[in-house]
Short mmCIF file of C-alpha atoms in Angstrom, two decimals:
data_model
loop_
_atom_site.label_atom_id
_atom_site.label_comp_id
_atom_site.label_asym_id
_atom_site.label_seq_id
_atom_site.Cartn_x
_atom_site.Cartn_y
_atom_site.Cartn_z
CA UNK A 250 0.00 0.00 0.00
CA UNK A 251 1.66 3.30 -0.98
CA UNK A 252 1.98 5.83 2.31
CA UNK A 253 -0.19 8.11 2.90
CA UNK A 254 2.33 11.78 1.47
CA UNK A 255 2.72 9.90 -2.19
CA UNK A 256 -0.81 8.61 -2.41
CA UNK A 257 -1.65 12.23 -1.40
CA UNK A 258 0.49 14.15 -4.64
CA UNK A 259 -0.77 11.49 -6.96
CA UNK A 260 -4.05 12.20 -6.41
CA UNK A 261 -3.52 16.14 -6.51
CA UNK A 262 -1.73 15.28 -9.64
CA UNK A 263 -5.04 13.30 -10.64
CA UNK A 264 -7.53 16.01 -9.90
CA UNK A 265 -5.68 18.93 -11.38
CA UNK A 266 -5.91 17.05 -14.72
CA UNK A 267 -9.28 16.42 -14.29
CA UNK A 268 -9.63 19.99 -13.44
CA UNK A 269 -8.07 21.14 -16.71
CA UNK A 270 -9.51 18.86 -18.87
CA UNK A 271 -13.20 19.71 -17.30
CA UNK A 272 -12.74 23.40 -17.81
CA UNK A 273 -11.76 22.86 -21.63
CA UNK A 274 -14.73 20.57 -22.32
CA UNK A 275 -17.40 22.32 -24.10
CA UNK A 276 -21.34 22.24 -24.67
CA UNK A 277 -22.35 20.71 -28.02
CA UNK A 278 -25.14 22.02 -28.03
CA UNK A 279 -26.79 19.47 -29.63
CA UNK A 280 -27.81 15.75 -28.64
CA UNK A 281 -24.72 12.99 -28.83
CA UNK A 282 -24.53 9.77 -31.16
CA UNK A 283 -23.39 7.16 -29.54
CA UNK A 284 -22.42 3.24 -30.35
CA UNK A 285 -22.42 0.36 -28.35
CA UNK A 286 -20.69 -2.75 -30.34
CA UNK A 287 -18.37 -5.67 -29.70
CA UNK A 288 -18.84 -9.44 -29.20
CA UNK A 289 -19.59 -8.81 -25.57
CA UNK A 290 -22.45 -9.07 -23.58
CA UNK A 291 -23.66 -5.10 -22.13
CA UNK A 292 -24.34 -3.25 -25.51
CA UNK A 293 -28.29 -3.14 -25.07
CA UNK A 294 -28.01 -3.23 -21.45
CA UNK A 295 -25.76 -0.30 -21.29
CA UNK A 296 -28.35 1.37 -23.17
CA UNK A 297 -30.71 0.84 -20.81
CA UNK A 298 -29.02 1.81 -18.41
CA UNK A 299 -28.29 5.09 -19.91
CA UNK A 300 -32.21 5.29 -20.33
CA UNK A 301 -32.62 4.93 -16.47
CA UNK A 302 -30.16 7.72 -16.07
CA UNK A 303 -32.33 10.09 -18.68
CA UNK A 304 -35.34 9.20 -16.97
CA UNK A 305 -34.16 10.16 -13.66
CA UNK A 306 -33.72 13.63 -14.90
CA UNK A 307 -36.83 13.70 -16.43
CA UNK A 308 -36.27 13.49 -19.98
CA UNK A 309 -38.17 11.81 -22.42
CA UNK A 310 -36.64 8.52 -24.38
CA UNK A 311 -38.21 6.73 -27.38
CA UNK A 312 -36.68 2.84 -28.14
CA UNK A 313 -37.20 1.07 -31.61
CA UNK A 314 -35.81 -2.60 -30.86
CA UNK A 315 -34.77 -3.58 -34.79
CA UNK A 316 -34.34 -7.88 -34.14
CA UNK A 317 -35.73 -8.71 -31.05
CA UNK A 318 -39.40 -9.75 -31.41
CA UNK A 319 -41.85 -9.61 -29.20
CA UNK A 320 -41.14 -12.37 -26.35
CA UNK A 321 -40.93 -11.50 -22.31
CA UNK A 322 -37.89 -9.70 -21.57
CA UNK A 323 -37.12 -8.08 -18.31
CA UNK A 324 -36.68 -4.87 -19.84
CA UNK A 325 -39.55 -4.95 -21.73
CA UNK A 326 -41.98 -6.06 -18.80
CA UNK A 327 -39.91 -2.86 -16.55
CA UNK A 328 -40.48 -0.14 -18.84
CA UNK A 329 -44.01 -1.46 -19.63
CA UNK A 330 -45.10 -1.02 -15.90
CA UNK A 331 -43.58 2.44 -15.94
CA UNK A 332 -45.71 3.77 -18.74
CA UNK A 333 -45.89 6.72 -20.64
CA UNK A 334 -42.03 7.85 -19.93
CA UNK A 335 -40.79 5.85 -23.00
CA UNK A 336 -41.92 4.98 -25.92
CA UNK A 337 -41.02 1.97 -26.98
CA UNK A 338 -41.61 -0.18 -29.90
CA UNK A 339 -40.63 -3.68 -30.79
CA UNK A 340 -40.52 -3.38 -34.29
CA UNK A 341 -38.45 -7.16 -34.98
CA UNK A 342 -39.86 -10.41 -35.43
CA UNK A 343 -37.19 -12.32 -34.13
CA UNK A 344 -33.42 -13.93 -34.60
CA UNK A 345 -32.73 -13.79 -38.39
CA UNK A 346 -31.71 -17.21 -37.86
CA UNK A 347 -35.76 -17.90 -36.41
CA UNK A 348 -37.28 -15.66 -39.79
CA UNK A 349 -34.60 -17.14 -42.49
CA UNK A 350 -36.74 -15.17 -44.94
CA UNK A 351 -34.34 -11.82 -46.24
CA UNK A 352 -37.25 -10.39 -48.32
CA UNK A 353 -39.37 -10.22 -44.81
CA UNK A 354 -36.23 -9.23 -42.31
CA UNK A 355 -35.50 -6.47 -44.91
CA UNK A 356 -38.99 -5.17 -44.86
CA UNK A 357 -39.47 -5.50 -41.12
CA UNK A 358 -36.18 -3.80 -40.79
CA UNK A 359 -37.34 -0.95 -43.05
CA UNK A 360 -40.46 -0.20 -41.23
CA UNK A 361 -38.58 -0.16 -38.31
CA UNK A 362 -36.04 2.46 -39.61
CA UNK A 363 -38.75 4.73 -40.76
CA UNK A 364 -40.93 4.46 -37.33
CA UNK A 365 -36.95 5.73 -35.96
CA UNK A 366 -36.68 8.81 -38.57
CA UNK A 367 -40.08 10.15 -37.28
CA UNK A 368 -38.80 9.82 -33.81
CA UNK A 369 -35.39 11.09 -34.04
CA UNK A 370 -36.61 14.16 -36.40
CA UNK A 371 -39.63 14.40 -34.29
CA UNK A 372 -38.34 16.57 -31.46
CA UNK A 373 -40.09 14.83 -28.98
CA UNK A 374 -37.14 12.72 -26.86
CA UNK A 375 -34.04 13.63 -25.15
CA UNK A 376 -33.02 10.53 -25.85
CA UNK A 377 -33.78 7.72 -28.70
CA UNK A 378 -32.18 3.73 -28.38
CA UNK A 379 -31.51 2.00 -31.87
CA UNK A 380 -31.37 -1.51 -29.85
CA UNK A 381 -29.91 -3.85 -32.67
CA UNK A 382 -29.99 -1.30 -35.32
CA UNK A 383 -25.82 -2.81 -36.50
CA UNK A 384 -27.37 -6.01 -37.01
CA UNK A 385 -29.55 -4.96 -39.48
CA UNK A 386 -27.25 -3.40 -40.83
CA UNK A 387 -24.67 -6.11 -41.47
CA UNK A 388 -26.59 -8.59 -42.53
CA UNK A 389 -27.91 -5.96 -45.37
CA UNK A 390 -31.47 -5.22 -43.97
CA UNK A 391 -30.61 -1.75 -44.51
CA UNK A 392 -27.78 0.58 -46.49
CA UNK A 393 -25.41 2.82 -44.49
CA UNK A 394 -26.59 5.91 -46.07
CA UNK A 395 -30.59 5.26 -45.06
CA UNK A 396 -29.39 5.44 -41.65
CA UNK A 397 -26.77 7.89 -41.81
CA UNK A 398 -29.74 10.20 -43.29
CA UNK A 399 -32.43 9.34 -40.27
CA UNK A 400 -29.24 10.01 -37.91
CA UNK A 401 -28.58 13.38 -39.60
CA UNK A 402 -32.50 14.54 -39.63
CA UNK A 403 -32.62 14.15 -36.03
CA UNK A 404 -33.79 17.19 -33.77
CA UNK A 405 -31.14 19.40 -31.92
CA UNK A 406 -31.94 17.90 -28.49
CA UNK A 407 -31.84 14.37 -29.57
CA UNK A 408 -29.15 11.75 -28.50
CA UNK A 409 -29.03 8.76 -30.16
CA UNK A 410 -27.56 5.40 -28.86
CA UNK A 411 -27.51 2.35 -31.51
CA UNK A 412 -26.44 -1.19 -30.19
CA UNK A 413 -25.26 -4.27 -31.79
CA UNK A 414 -21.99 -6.26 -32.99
CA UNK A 415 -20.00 -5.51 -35.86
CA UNK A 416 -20.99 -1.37 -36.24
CA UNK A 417 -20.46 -0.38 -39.49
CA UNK A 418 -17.30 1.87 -39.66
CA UNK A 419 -18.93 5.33 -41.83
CA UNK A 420 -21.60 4.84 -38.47
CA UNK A 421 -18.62 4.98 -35.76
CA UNK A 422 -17.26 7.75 -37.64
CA UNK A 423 -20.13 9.96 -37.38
CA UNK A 424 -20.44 9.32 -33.84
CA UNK A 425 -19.28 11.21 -30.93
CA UNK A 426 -19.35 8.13 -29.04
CA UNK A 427 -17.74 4.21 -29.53
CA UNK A 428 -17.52 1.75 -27.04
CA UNK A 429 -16.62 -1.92 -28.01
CA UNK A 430 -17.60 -4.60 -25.25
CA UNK A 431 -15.49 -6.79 -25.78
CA UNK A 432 -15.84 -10.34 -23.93
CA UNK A 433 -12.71 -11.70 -22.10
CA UNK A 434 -14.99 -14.64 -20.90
CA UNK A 435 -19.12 -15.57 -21.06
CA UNK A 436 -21.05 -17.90 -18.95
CA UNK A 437 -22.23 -19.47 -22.35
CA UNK A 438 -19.00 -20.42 -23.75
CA UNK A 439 -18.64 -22.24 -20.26
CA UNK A 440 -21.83 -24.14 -21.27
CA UNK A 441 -23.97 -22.25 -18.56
CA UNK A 442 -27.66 -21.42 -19.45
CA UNK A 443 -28.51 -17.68 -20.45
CA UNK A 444 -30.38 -16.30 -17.06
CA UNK A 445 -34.13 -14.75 -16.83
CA UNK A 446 -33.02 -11.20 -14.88
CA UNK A 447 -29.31 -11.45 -16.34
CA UNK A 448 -29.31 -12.17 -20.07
CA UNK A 449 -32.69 -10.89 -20.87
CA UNK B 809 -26.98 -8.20 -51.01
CA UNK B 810 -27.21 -12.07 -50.31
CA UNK B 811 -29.80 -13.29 -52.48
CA UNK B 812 -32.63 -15.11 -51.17
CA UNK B 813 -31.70 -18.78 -50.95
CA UNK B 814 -27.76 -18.03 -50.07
CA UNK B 815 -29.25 -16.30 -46.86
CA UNK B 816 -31.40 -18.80 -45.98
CA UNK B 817 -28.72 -21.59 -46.13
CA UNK B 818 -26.66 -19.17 -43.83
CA UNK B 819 -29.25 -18.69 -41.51
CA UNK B 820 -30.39 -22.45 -40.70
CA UNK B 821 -26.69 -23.41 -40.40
CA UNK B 822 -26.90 -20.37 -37.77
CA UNK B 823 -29.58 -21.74 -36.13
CA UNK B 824 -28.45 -25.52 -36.36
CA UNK B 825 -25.46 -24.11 -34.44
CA UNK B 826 -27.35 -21.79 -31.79
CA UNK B 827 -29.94 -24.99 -31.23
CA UNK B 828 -26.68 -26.98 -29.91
CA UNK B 829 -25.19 -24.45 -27.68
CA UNK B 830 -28.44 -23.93 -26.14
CA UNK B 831 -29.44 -27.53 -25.76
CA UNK B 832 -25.87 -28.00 -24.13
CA UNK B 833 -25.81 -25.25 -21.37
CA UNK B 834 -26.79 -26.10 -18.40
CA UNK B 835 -28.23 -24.29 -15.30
CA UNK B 836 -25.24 -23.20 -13.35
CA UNK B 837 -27.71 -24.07 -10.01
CA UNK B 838 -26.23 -20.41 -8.42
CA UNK B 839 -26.22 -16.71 -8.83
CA UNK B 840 -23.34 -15.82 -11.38
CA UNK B 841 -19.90 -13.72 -11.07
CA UNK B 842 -20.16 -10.76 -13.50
CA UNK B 843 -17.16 -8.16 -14.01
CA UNK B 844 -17.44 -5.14 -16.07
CA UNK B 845 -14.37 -3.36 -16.50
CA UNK B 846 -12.07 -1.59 -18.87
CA UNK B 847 -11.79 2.23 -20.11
CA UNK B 848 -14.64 3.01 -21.80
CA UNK B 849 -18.08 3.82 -21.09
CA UNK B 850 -20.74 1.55 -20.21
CA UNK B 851 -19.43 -0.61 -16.78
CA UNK B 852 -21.80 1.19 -14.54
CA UNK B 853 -24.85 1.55 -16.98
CA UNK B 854 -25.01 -1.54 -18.09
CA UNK B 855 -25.22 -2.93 -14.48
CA UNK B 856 -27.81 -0.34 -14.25
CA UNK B 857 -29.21 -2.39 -17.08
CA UNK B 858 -29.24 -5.50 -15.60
CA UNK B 859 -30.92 -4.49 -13.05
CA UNK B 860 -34.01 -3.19 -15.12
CA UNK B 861 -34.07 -6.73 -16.11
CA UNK B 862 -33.60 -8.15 -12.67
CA UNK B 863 -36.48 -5.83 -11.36
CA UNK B 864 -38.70 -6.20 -14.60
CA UNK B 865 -39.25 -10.46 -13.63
CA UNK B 866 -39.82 -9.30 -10.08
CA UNK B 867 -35.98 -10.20 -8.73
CA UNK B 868 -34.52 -8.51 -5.76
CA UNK B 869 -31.78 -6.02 -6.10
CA UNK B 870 -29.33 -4.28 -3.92
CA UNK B 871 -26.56 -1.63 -4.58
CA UNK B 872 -23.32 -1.05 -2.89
CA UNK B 873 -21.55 2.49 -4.89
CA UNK B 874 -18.45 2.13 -3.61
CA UNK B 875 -16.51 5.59 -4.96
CA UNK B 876 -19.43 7.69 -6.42
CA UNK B 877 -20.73 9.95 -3.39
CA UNK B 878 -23.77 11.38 -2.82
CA UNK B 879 -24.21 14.16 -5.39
CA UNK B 880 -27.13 13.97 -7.85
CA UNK B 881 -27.13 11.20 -10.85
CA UNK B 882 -30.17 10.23 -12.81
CA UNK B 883 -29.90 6.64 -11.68
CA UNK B 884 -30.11 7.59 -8.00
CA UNK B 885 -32.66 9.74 -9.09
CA UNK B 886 -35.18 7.46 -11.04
CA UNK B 887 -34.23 4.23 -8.14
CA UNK B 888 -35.26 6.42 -5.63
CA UNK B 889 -38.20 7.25 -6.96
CA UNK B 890 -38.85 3.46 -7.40
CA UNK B 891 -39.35 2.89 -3.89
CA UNK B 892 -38.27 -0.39 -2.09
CA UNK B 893 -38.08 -2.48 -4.90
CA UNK B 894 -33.81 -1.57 -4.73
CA UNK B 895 -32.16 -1.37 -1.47
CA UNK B 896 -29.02 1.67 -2.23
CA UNK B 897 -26.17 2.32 -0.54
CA UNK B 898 -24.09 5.39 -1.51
CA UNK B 899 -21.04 4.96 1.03
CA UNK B 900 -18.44 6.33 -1.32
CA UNK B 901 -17.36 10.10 -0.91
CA UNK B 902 -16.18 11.32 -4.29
CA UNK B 903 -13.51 10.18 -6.35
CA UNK B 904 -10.20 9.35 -4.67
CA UNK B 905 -8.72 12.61 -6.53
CA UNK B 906 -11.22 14.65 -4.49
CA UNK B 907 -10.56 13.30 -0.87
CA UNK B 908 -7.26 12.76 -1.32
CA UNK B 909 -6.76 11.15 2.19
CA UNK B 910 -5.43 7.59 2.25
CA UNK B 911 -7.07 6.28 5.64
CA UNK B 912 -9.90 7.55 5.03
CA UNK B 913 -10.45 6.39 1.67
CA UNK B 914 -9.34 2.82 3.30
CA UNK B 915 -11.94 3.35 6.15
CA UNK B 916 -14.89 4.19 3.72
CA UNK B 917 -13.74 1.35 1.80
CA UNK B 918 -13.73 -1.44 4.37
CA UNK B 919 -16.93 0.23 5.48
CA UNK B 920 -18.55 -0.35 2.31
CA UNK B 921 -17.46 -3.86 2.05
CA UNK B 922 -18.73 -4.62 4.98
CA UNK B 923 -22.26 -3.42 4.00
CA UNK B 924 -21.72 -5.70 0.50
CA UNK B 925 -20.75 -8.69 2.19
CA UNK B 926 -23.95 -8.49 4.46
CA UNK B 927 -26.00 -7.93 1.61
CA UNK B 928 -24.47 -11.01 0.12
CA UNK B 929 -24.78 -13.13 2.64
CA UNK B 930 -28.05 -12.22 3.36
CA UNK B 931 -30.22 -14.36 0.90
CA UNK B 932 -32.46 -11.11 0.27
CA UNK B 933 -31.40 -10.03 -3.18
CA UNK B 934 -31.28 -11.84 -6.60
CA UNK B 935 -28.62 -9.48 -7.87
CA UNK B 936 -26.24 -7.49 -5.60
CA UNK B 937 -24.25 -4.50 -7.68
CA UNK B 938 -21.00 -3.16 -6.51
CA UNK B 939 -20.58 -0.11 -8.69
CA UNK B 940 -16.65 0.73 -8.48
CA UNK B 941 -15.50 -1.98 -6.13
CA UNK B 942 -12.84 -2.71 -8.67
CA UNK B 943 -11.82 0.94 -8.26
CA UNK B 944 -11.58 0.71 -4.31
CA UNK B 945 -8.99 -2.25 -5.24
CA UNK B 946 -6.64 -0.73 -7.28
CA UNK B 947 -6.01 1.87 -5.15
CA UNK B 948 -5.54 -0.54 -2.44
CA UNK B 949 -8.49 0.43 -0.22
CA UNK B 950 -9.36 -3.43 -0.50
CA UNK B 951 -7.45 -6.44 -0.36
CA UNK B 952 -8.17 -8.99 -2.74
CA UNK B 953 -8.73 -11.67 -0.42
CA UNK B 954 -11.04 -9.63 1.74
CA UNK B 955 -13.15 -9.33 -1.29
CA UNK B 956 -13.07 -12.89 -2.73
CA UNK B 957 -14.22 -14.07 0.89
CA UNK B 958 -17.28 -11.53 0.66
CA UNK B 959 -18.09 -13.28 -2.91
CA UNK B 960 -17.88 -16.50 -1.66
CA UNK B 961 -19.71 -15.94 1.15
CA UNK B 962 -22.96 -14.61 -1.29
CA UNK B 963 -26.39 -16.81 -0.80
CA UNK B 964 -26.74 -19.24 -3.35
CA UNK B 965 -29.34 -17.50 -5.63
CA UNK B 966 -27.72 -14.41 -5.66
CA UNK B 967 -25.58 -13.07 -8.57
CA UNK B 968 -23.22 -10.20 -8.25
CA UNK B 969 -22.09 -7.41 -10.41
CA UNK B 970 -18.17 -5.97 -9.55
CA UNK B 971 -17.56 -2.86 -12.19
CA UNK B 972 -14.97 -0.63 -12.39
CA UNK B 973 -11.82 -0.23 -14.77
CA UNK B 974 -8.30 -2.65 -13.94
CA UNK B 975 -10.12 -5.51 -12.40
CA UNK B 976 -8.01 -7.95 -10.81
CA UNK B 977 -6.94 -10.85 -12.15
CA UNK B 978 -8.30 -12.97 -9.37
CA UNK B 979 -11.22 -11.76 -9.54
CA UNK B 980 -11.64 -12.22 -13.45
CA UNK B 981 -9.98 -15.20 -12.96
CA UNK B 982 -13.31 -16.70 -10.37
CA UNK B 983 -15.75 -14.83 -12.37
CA UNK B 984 -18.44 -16.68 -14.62
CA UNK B 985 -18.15 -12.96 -16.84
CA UNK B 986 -16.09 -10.56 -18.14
CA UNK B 987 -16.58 -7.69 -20.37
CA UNK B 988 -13.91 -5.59 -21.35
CA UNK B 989 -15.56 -2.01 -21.87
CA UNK B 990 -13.01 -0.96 -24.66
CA UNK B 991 -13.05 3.14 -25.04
CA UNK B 992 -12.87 3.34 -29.30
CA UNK B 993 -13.81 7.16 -29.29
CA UNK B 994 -15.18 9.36 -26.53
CA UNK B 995 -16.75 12.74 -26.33
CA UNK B 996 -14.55 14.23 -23.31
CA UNK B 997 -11.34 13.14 -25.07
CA UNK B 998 -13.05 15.32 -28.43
CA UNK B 999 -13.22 18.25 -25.24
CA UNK B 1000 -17.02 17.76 -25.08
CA UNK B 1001 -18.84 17.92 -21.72
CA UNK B 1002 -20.53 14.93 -19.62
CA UNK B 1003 -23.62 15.46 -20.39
CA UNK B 1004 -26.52 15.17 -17.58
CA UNK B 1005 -28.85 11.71 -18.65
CA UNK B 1006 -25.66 10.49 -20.45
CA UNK B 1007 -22.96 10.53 -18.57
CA UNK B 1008 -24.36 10.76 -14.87
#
């Protein structure tokens, strides 16, 4: 354990760089885009997380959830009790691997990108979740510049969050925000069951 | 594009392959070990994730914040407003850069812990988050041991989350998770602010 003089200067070190870089960070004055991908587990939950965190300060958050369909999930049963404080629409009908139908994904995946663009450009939220959004995109459900353009149209206030694995790179360049979770090790791998309250 | 039958050949083999991992895992028969650590964003809101989950089939939660004092955040905010259905602690006092006192850091610490462990122990909760704990141990507040015995110790149904960047190895190393929250791009490094129902 380091004594108590060094442990104090490090941490004045610490703070006055914090300091500096706080007082240079400036407004954007406009809402954030930010990704969530990576072959780890988090990206969605992160989101909703981040949701929580809006809703505590009383902003308003829309969700479009592009794959999932419309099975119980914990999140899903939460935010349904809480009512009219998000908006959120399960616009997927399931794994792609479950539909193995392209013509349908891509139209499901369309609808669901055009329910977003009235969202986003609505002015409505604070804060709008694009849960699975990368997955449509890499398996071609939708082109880079469809979303690019609903991302652009968005209103001023609006941040954006879109989850899901392999994030196209013009996406993550337009965003303020990247985060890869990556997964060191998964309870799955290890041949242990996906948990209710946990995994979904 | 894939064309139609290409991507349906892709997809069963996809599902073939997701049918056999499922079919193979097994229920673990305890709460799991979860880690979330790294740089980038995401360690603390996605536990706050999980926990929507947790609390959205009914589970039991508890919170330990083991750095983060009490100023206001949005998920303090919103869980308070939840009412009993979380049990909080906030026994941090700021980050370590702020206090800038050793023993007392140590002290709040071992303090915190202590409040964990009981809540482990306890058999009330079906998740148990300790926001920062892996924080507390790289600064040496916490030995390693101390908190490997207070994991052990946990009731059998209940799963923990540790988060907090440079997680020890022997705590990865006993954990059924581990995400690595990798930071790809972030807004305060671009010298744009934390933004309230974002960032806190």
């Amino acid at each position: 354990m380091p004594d108590d003089e060094s442990h104090k200067a490090e941490m004045e070190a610490l703070k006055a760089e914090q300091r500096r870089k706080i007082t240079e960070a400036r407004d954007p004055g406009r809402g954030l885009v930010l990704v969530h991908t990576g072959d780890g587990k988090g990206k969605s939950s992160s989101a909703f997380g981040v949701i929580i965190r809006a809703l505590g300060w009383g902003h308003s958050v829309g969700v479009v959830q592009f794959i999932k369909g419309d099975w119980p999930t914990g999140e899903k049963q939460f935010f349904d009790k809480l009512g009219g404080q998000v908006t959120w629409r399960t616009m997927g009908e399931g794994f792609t691997w479950d539909t193995q139908n392209l013509a349908r994904d891509t139209k499901t995946a369309e609808a669901a990108l055009a329910a977003a663009a009235e969202m986003l450009a609505s002015g409505a939220h604070d804060l709008v979740v694009l849960d699975e959004i990368n997955i449509a995109l890499q398996f071609g459900f939708l082109t880079v510049p469809a979303v690019l353009a609903a991302l652009e149209g968005r209103a001023q206030r609006t941040s954006v969050i879109l989850t899901g694995r392999n994030a196209k790179p013009e996406i993550m360049e337009m965003a303020d925000l990247v985060t890869e979770m990556r997964e060191v090790k998964h309870p799955f791998q290890a041949g242990i069951k996906a948990q209710r309250g946990i995994d979904f």
